[in-house]
Amino acid sequence: MRKFLFNYKEPSSEDVRSMRDFDLVLKKIKVQRDYWNNPWFYGAIGFASISSLLIFI
Amino acid sequence: MSLSSLYHQSDTRIQTELQTIERAKKDPKHFAPLYNQYHESIYRYVVKRVNDSDLACDITSNVFVKAITNLQKYEFRGVPFSSWLFRIAKSEVYQSFRNQKARRTVSIDKVSIVQVFEELDVDGAEENKAKLTKALRKINEKELALIEMRYFEKRSYREIGEIISVTENNAKVKTFRALQKLKVLFKE
């Protein structure tokens, strides 16, 4: 269900500027990269693949 | 109707932006000037649709995370970088609706509503607001997005086309049809 806001007041530029946090963006990117580069991740995937292959055989 | 001027850039500015993008492809830290330049417009786009400041902040931040992680795929084909960011923002906003984190909100300011009523050839009486709400509820999401971008956010047809990945002319035709449908539903 759509909600309609009439007489909407835009937030001020100062308010929006105060929400800027480029460091947070960089942190999120680092967390993402660390997750995909984590050897445990590929280790677990590899183990699961080999196990399922062995069960299948 | 006065259009938003933020979108239209000079060739020099586009070239400077492209150089920043190339630098940011090598090191995300160089993306900072683009983040500072577009944060506000992306945040405003998001908050109008989700009506939740904290969530809008989070979505905006995710838009830039996605932009940086996919920056290698970005190629300049005459479409400004801002349109590419708005496309990501659009997709993130709809994802938040699918995840039921936010409710689809249409935010209309005082000036825009007057212009919409002018298009519909009626005055701004409360009764007409109720009729407009009813009509806006009946049009589909694509039509609503077009009306929203053109009449509530004052975007040019060129920018709308680039955000929804169609030509400027096609954006114009689609918006015209959406408005015609809105007019019919308004009169029902």
PDB file of C-alpha atoms in Angstrom, chain B residues 16-86:
ATOM      1  CA  THR B  16      37.059  15.946 -14.425  1.00  0.00           C
ATOM      2  CA  GLU B  17      34.515  13.454 -13.139  1.00  0.00           C
ATOM      3  CA  LEU B  18      35.781  10.767 -15.521  1.00  0.00           C
ATOM      4  CA  GLN B  19      39.326  11.326 -14.307  1.00  0.00           C
ATOM      5  CA  THR B  20      38.150  10.933 -10.698  1.00  0.00           C
ATOM      6  CA  ILE B  21      36.326   7.721 -11.660  1.00  0.00           C
ATOM      7  CA  GLU B  22      39.490   6.315 -13.251  1.00  0.00           C
ATOM      8  CA  ARG B  23      41.456   7.126 -10.081  1.00  0.00           C
ATOM      9  CA  ALA B  24      38.721   5.598  -7.903  1.00  0.00           C
ATOM     10  CA  LYS B  25      38.849   2.380  -9.947  1.00  0.00           C
ATOM     11  CA  LYS B  26      42.411   1.948  -8.670  1.00  0.00           C
ATOM     12  CA  ASP B  27      41.747   3.077  -5.109  1.00  0.00           C
ATOM     13  CA  PRO B  28      38.256   3.541  -3.568  1.00  0.00           C
ATOM     14  CA  LYS B  29      39.559   6.385  -1.409  1.00  0.00           C
ATOM     15  CA  HIS B  30      39.673   8.569  -4.523  1.00  0.00           C
ATOM     16  CA  PHE B  31      35.900   8.204  -4.795  1.00  0.00           C
ATOM     17  CA  ALA B  32      35.461  10.759  -1.969  1.00  0.00           C
ATOM     18  CA  PRO B  33      34.862  13.821  -4.229  1.00  0.00           C
ATOM     19  CA  LEU B  34      32.111  11.948  -6.099  1.00  0.00           C
ATOM     20  CA  TYR B  35      30.586  10.817  -2.817  1.00  0.00           C
ATOM     21  CA  ASN B  36      30.568  14.406  -1.553  1.00  0.00           C
ATOM     22  CA  GLN B  37      29.096  15.638  -4.807  1.00  0.00           C
ATOM     23  CA  TYR B  38      26.250  13.159  -5.123  1.00  0.00           C
ATOM     24  CA  HIS B  39      25.462  12.118  -1.551  1.00  0.00           C
ATOM     25  CA  GLU B  40      22.811  14.784  -1.084  1.00  0.00           C
ATOM     26  CA  SER B  41      20.886  14.140  -4.293  1.00  0.00           C
ATOM     27  CA  ILE B  42      20.928  10.372  -3.761  1.00  0.00           C
ATOM     28  CA  TYR B  43      19.826  10.752  -0.134  1.00  0.00           C
ATOM     29  CA  ARG B  44      16.964  13.041  -1.175  1.00  0.00           C
ATOM     30  CA  TYR B  45      15.880  10.585  -3.877  1.00  0.00           C
ATOM     31  CA  VAL B  46      15.843   7.749  -1.337  1.00  0.00           C
ATOM     32  CA  VAL B  47      14.251   9.498   1.659  1.00  0.00           C
ATOM     33  CA  LYS B  48      11.332  10.747  -0.442  1.00  0.00           C
ATOM     34  CA  ARG B  49      10.482   7.167  -1.289  1.00  0.00           C
ATOM     35  CA  VAL B  50      11.070   5.422   2.042  1.00  0.00           C
ATOM     36  CA  ASN B  51      10.126   8.227   4.475  1.00  0.00           C
ATOM     37  CA  ASP B  52      12.588   7.048   7.107  1.00  0.00           C
ATOM     38  CA  SER B  53      15.720   9.066   7.695  1.00  0.00           C
ATOM     39  CA  ASP B  54      17.825   6.274   9.250  1.00  0.00           C
ATOM     40  CA  LEU B  55      16.869   3.765   6.591  1.00  0.00           C
ATOM     41  CA  ALA B  56      17.485   6.350   3.850  1.00  0.00           C
ATOM     42  CA  CYS B  57      20.943   6.967   5.323  1.00  0.00           C
ATOM     43  CA  ASP B  58      21.663   3.255   5.269  1.00  0.00           C
ATOM     44  CA  ILE B  59      20.351   2.769   1.729  1.00  0.00           C
ATOM     45  CA  THR B  60      22.335   5.788   0.491  1.00  0.00           C
ATOM     46  CA  SER B  61      25.485   4.366   2.003  1.00  0.00           C
ATOM     47  CA  ASN B  62      24.757   1.001   0.311  1.00  0.00           C
ATOM     48  CA  VAL B  63      24.265   2.764  -3.022  1.00  0.00           C
ATOM     49  CA  PHE B  64      27.820   4.102  -2.809  1.00  0.00           C
ATOM     50  CA  VAL B  65      29.169   0.733  -1.635  1.00  0.00           C
ATOM     51  CA  LYS B  66      27.612  -0.877  -4.713  1.00  0.00           C
ATOM     52  CA  ALA B  67      28.832   1.929  -6.953  1.00  0.00           C
ATOM     53  CA  ILE B  68      32.424   1.536  -5.770  1.00  0.00           C
ATOM     54  CA  THR B  69      32.423  -2.262  -5.877  1.00  0.00           C
ATOM     55  CA  ASN B  70      31.001  -2.194  -9.406  1.00  0.00           C
ATOM     56  CA  LEU B  71      32.996   0.795 -10.599  1.00  0.00           C
ATOM     57  CA  GLN B  72      35.154  -1.379 -12.876  1.00  0.00           C
ATOM     58  CA  LYS B  73      32.019  -2.071 -14.922  1.00  0.00           C
ATOM     59  CA  TYR B  74      31.211   1.622 -15.363  1.00  0.00           C
ATOM     60  CA  GLU B  75      31.953   2.943 -18.818  1.00  0.00           C
ATOM     61  CA  PHE B  76      31.116   6.416 -19.996  1.00  0.00           C
ATOM     62  CA  ARG B  77      28.684   6.165 -22.911  1.00  0.00           C
ATOM     63  CA  GLY B  78      27.374   9.685 -22.847  1.00  0.00           C
ATOM     64  CA  VAL B  79      25.250   8.961 -19.775  1.00  0.00           C
ATOM     65  CA  PRO B  80      26.307  11.047 -16.757  1.00  0.00           C
ATOM     66  CA  PHE B  81      27.660   9.260 -13.719  1.00  0.00           C
ATOM     67  CA  SER B  82      24.761  10.614 -11.630  1.00  0.00           C
ATOM     68  CA  SER B  83      22.259   8.609 -13.717  1.00  0.00           C
ATOM     69  CA  TRP B  84      24.249   5.456 -13.040  1.00  0.00           C
ATOM     70  CA  LEU B  85      24.065   6.229  -9.301  1.00  0.00           C
ATOM     71  CA  PHE B  86      20.321   6.878  -9.509  1.00  0.00           C
TER      72      PHE B  86
END
